[in-house]
PDB file of C-alpha atoms in Angstrom:
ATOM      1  CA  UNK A   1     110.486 131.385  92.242  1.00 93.00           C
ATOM      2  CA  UNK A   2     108.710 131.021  90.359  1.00 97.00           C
ATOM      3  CA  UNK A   3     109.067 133.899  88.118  1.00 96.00           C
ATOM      4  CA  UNK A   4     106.949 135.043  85.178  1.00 96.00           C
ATOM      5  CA  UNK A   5     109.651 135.594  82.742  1.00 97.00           C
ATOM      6  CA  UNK A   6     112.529 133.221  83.837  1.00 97.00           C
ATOM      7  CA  UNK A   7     110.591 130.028  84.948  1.00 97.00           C
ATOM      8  CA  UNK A   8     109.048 129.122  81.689  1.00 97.00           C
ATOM      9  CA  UNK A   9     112.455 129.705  79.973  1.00 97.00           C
ATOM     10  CA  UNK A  10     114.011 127.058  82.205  1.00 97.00           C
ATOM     11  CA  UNK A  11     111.129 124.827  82.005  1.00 98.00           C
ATOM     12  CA  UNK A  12     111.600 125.413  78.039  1.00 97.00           C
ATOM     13  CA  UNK A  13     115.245 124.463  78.628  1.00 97.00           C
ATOM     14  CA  UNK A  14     114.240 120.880  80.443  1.00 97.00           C
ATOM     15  CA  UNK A  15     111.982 120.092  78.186  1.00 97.00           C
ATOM     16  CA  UNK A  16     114.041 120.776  74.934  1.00 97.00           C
ATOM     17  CA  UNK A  17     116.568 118.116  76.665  1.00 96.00           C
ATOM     18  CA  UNK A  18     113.778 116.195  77.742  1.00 95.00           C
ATOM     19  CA  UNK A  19     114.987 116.351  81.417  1.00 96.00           C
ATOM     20  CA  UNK A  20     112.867 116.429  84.830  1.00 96.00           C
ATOM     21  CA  UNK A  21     113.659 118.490  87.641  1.00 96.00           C
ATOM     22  CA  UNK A  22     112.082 119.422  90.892  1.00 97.00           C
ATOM     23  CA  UNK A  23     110.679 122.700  91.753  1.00 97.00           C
ATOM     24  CA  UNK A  24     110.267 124.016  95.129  1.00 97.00           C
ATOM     25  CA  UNK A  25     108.490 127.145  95.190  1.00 97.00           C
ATOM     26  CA  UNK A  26     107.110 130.729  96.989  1.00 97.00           C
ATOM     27  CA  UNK A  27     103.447 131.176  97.980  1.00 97.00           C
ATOM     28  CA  UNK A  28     103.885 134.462  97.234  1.00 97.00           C
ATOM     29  CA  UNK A  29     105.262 134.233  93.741  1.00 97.00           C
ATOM     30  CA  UNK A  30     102.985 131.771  92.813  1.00 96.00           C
ATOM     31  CA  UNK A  31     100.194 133.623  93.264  1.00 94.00           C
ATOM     32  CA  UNK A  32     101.483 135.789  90.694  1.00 94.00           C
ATOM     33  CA  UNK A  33     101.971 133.027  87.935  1.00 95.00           C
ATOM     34  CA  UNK A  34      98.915 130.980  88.410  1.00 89.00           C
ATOM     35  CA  UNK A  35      99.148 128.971  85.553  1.00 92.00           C
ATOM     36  CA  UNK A  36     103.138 128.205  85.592  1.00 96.00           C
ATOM     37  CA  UNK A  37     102.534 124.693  88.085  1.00 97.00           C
ATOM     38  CA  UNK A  38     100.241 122.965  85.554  1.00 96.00           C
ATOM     39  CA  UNK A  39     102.808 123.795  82.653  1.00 96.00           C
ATOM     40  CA  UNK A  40     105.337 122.634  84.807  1.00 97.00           C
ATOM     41  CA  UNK A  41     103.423 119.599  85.863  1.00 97.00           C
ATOM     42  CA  UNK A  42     102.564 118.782  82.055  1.00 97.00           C
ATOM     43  CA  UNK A  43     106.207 118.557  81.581  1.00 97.00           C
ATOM     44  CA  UNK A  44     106.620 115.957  84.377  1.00 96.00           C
ATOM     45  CA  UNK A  45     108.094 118.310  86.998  1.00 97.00           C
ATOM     46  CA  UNK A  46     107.872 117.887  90.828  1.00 97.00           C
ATOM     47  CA  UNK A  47     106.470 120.667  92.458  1.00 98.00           C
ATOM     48  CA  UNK A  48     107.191 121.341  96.016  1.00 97.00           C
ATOM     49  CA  UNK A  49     107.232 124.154  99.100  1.00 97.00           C
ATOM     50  CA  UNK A  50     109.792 126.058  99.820  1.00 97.00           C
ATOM     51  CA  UNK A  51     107.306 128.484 102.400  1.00 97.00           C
ATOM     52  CA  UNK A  52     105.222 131.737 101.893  1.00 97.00           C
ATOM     53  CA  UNK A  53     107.396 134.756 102.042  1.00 97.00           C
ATOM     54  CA  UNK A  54     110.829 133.103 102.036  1.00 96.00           C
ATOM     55  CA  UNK A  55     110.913 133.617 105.841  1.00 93.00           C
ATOM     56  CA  UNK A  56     114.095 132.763 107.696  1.00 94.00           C
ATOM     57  CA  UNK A  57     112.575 130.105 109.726  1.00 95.00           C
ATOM     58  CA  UNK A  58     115.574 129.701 112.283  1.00 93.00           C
ATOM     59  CA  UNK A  59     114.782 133.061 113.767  1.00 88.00           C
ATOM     60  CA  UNK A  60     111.128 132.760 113.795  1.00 90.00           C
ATOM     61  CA  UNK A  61     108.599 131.885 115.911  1.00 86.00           C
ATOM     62  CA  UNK A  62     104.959 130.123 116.122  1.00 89.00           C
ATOM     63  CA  UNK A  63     102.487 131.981 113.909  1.00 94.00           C
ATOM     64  CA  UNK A  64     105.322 132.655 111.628  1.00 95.00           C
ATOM     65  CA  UNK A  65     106.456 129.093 111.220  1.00 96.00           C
ATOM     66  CA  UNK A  66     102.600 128.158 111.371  1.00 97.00           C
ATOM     67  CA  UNK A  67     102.186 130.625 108.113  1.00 97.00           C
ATOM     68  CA  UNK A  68     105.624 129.784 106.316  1.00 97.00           C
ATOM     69  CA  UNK A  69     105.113 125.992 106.740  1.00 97.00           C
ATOM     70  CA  UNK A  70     101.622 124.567 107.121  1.00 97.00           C
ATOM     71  CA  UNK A  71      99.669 127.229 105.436  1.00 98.00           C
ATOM     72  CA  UNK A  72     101.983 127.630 102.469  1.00 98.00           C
ATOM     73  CA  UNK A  73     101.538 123.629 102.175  1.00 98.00           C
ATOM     74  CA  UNK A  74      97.735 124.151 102.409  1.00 98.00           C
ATOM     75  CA  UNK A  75      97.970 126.967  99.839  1.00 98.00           C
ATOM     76  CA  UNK A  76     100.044 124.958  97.616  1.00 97.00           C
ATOM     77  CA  UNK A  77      97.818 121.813  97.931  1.00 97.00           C
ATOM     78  CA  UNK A  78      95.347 124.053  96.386  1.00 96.00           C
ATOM     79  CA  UNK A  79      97.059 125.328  93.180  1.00 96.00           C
ATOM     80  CA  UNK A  80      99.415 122.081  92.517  1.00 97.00           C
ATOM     81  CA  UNK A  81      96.463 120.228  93.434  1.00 96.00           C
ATOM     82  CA  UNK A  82      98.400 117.749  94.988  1.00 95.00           C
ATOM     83  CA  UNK A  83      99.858 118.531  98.368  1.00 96.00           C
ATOM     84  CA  UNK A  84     103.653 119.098  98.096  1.00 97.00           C
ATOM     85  CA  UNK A  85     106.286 116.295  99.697  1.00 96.00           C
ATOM     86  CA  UNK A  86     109.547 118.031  99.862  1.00 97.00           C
ATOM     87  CA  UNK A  87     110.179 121.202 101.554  1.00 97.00           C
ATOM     88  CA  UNK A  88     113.259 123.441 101.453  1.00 97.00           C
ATOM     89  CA  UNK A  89     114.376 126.007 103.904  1.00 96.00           C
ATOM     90  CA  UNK A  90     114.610 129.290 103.025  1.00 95.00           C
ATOM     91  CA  UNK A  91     118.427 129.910 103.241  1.00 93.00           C
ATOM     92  CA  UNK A  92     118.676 126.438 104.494  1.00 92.00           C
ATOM     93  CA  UNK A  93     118.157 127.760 107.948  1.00 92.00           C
ATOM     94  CA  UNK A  94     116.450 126.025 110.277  1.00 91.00           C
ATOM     95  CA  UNK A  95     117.738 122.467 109.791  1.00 88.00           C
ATOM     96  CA  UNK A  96     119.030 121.743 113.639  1.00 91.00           C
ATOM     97  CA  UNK A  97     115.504 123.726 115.007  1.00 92.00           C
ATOM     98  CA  UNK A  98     113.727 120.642 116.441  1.00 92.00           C
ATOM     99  CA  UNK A  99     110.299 122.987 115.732  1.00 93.00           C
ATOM    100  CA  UNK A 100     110.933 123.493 112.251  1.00 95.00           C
ATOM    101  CA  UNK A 101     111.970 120.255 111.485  1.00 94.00           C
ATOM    102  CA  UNK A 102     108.673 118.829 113.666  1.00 95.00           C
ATOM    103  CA  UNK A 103     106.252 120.868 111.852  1.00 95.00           C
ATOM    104  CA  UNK A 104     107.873 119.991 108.350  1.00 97.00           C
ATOM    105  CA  UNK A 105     107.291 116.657 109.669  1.00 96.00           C
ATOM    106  CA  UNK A 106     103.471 117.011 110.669  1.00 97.00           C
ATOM    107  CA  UNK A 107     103.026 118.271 107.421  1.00 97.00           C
ATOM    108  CA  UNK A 108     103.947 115.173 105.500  1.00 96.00           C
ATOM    109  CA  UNK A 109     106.894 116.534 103.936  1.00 96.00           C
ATOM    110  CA  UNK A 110     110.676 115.307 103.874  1.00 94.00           C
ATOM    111  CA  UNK A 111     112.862 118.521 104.369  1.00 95.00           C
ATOM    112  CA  UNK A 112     115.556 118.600 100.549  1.00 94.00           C
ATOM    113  CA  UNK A 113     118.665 119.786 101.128  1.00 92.00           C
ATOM    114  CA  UNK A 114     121.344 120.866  98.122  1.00 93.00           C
ATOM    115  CA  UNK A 115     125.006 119.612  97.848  1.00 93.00           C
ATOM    116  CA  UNK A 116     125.830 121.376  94.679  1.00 95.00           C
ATOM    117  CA  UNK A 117     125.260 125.279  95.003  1.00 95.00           C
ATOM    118  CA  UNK A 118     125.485 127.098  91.728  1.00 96.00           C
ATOM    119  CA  UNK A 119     125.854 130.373  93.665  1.00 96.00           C
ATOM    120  CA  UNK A 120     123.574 131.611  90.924  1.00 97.00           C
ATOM    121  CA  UNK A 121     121.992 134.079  93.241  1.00 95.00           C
ATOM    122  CA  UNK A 122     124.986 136.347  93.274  1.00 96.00           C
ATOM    123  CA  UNK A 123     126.949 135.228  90.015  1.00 96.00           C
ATOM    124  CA  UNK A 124     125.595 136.838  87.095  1.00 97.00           C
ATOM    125  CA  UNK A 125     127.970 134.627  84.793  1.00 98.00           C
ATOM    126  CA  UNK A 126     126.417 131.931  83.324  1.00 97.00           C
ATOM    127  CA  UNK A 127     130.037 130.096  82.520  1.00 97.00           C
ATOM    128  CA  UNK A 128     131.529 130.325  86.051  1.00 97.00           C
ATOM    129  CA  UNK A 129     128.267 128.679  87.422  1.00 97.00           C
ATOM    130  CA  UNK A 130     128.409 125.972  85.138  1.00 97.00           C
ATOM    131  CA  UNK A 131     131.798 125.299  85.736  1.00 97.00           C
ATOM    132  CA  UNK A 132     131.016 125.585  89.296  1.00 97.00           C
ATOM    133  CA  UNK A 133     128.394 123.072  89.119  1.00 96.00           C
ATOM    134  CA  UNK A 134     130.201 120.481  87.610  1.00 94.00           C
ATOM    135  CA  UNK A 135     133.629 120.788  89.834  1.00 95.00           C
ATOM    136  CA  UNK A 136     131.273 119.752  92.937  1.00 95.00           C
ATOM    137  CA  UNK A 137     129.063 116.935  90.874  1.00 91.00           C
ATOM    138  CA  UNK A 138     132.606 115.591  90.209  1.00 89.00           C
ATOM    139  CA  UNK A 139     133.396 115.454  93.488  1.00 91.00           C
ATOM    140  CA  UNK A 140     130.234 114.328  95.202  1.00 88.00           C
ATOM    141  CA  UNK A 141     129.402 112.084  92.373  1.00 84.00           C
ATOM    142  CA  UNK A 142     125.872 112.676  92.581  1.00 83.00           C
ATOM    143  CA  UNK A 143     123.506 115.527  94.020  1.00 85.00           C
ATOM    144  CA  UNK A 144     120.886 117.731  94.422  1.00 92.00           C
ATOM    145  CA  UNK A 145     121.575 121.105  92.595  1.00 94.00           C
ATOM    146  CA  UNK A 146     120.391 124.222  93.792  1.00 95.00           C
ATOM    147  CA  UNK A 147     119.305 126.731  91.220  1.00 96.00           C
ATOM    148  CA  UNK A 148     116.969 129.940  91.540  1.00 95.00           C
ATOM    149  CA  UNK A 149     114.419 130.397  88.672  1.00 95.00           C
ATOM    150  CA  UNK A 150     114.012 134.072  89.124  1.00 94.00           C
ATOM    151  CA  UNK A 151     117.640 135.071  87.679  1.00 96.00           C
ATOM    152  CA  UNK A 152     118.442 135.379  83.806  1.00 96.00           C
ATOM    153  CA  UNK A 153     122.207 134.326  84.544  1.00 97.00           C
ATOM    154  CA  UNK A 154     120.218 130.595  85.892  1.00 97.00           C
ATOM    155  CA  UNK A 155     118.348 130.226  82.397  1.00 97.00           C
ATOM    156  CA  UNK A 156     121.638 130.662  80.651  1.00 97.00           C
ATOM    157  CA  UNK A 157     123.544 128.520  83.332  1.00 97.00           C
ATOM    158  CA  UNK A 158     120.751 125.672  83.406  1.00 96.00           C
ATOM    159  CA  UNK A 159     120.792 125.274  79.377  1.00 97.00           C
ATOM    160  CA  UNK A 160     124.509 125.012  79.450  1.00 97.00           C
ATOM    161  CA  UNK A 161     124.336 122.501  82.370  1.00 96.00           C
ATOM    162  CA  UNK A 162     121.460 120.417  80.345  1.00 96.00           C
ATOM    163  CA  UNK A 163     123.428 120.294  77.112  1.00 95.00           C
ATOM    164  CA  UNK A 164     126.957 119.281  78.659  1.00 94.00           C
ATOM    165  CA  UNK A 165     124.564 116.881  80.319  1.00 92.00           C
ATOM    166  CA  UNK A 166     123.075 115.629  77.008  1.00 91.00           C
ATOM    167  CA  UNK A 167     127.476 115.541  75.664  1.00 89.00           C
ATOM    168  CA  UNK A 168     128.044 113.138  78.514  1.00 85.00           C
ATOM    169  CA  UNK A 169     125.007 111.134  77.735  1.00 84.00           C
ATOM    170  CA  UNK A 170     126.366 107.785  76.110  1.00 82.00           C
ATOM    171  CA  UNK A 171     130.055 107.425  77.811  1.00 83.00           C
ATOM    172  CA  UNK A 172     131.259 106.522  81.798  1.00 83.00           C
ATOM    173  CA  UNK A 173     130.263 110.160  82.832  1.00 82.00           C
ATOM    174  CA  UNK A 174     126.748 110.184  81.818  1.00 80.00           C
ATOM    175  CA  UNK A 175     124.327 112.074  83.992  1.00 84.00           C
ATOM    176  CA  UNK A 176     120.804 110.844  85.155  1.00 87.00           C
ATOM    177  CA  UNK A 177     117.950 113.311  86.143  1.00 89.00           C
ATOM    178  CA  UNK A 178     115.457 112.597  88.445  1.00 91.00           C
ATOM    179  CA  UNK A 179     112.959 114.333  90.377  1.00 93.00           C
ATOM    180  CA  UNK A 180     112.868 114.242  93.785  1.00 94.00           C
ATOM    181  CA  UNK A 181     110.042 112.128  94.300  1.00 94.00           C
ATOM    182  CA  UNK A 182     111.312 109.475  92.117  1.00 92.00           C
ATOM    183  CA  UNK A 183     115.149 109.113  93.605  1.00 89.00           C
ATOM    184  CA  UNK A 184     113.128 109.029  97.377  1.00 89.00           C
ATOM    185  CA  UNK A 185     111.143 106.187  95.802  1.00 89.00           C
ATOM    186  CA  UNK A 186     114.152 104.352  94.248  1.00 85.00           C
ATOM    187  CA  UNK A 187     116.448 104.882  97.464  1.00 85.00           C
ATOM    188  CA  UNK A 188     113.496 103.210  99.548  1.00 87.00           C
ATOM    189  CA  UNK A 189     112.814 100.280  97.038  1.00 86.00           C
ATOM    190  CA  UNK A 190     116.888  99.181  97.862  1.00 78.00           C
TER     191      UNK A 190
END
C-alpha cells in the first residue's frame, strides 16, 4: 500500500479503537495518495519503507537494490518528512543477502520482519483471517502482524481483529498495540 480506497478505511478502523499501528509502504503507491502519510501521521501511525516497486530484492542486483532501498528511503524522507526507520522486504526475500541487509543498514533502517501472517493477500474471507491471526498470537504470545492495506477482505479482517482486541481489553488476555518505533525503544530501555 497504500491504497486510495482501502488505507483510509483501515486507518478509520485504528482510530475508531484508538489503536496505533505501523505502516510500511510503496514509493510507487504513494505517489498516488499524497496526502494519506500526514492523515496517517495525525493519527499517531509509524510510517516506514517497504521499497519502490515492490522489487524482489533477493534476485536483484546494484542499481536495482540502489533504487528499491536508498532512493525509496530518500523519496520517502521527502513526503513523510521524516526519514523512515524500519524497512520490510518485499516478500520477505532478501533477509540472508549480506548486500541487502548492508544497504538497509547504511540507510539507517532496522529491517521488520512478521510472525503472524494473516494470509490476507490470497484469503478473501475476512473470518478465516481473523481466526488465523489469533491462533498464531496465541501461540507466539506476542508479534508483529502482517496485513496488506490494498485488499477489502484486510479492512473487514483488521476491524474484526481491533474489536476482539478492544473484548480482551480488561482480563489476562488483553492485547497491547504499539508501533514499531515505540516497542524498539522499550526493548532497548530493558
Amino acid at each position: 500500500g497504500p491504497h486510495k480506497k482501502y488505507t483510509p478505511l483501515i486507518l478509520e478502523n485504528l482510530s475508531t479503537f484508538r489503536k496505533r499501528a505501523s505502516f510500511l509502504w510503496l514509493v510507487e503507491c504513494l505517489e498516488q495518495v499524497p496526502e494519506l502519510p500526514a492523515q496517517a501521521q495525525a493519527l499517531g501511525m509509524s510510517l516506514n519503507n517497504h521499497s519502490w516497486t515492490h522489487e524482489n530484492l533477493d534476485k536483484s542486483s546494484g542499481e536495482v537494490l540502489v533504487r528499491e532501498i536508498t532512493q525509496s528511503t530518500e523519496r520517502e524522507t521527502q513526503i513523510y518528512r521524516e526519514r523512515p526507520s524500519f524497512f520490510r522486504l518485499p516478500y520477505g526475500a532478501g533477509l540472508t543477502n549480506r548486500n541487502v541487509r548492508q544497504l538497509i543498514a547504511d540507510n539507517g533502517m532496522i529491517h521488520v520482519f512478521w510472525n503472524v501472517d494473516s494470509l490476507d493477500w490470497k484469503d478473501k474471507n475476512p473470518e478465516s483471517i481473523l481466526a488465523r491471526v489469533k491462533t498464531q498470537m496465541e501461540s507466539e504470545k506476542r508479534g508483529i502482524i502482517l496485513f496488506h492495506d490494498i485488499h477489502p477482505q484486510s479492512v473487514e479482517a483488521t476491524k474484526l481483529l481491533l474489536k476482539h482486541s478492544t473484548e480482551l481489553d480488561h482480563g489476562p488476555k488483553a492485547l497491547r498495540w504499539v508501533t514499531l518505533p515505540e516497542i524498539v525503544d522499550e526493548l532497548n530501555a530493558k
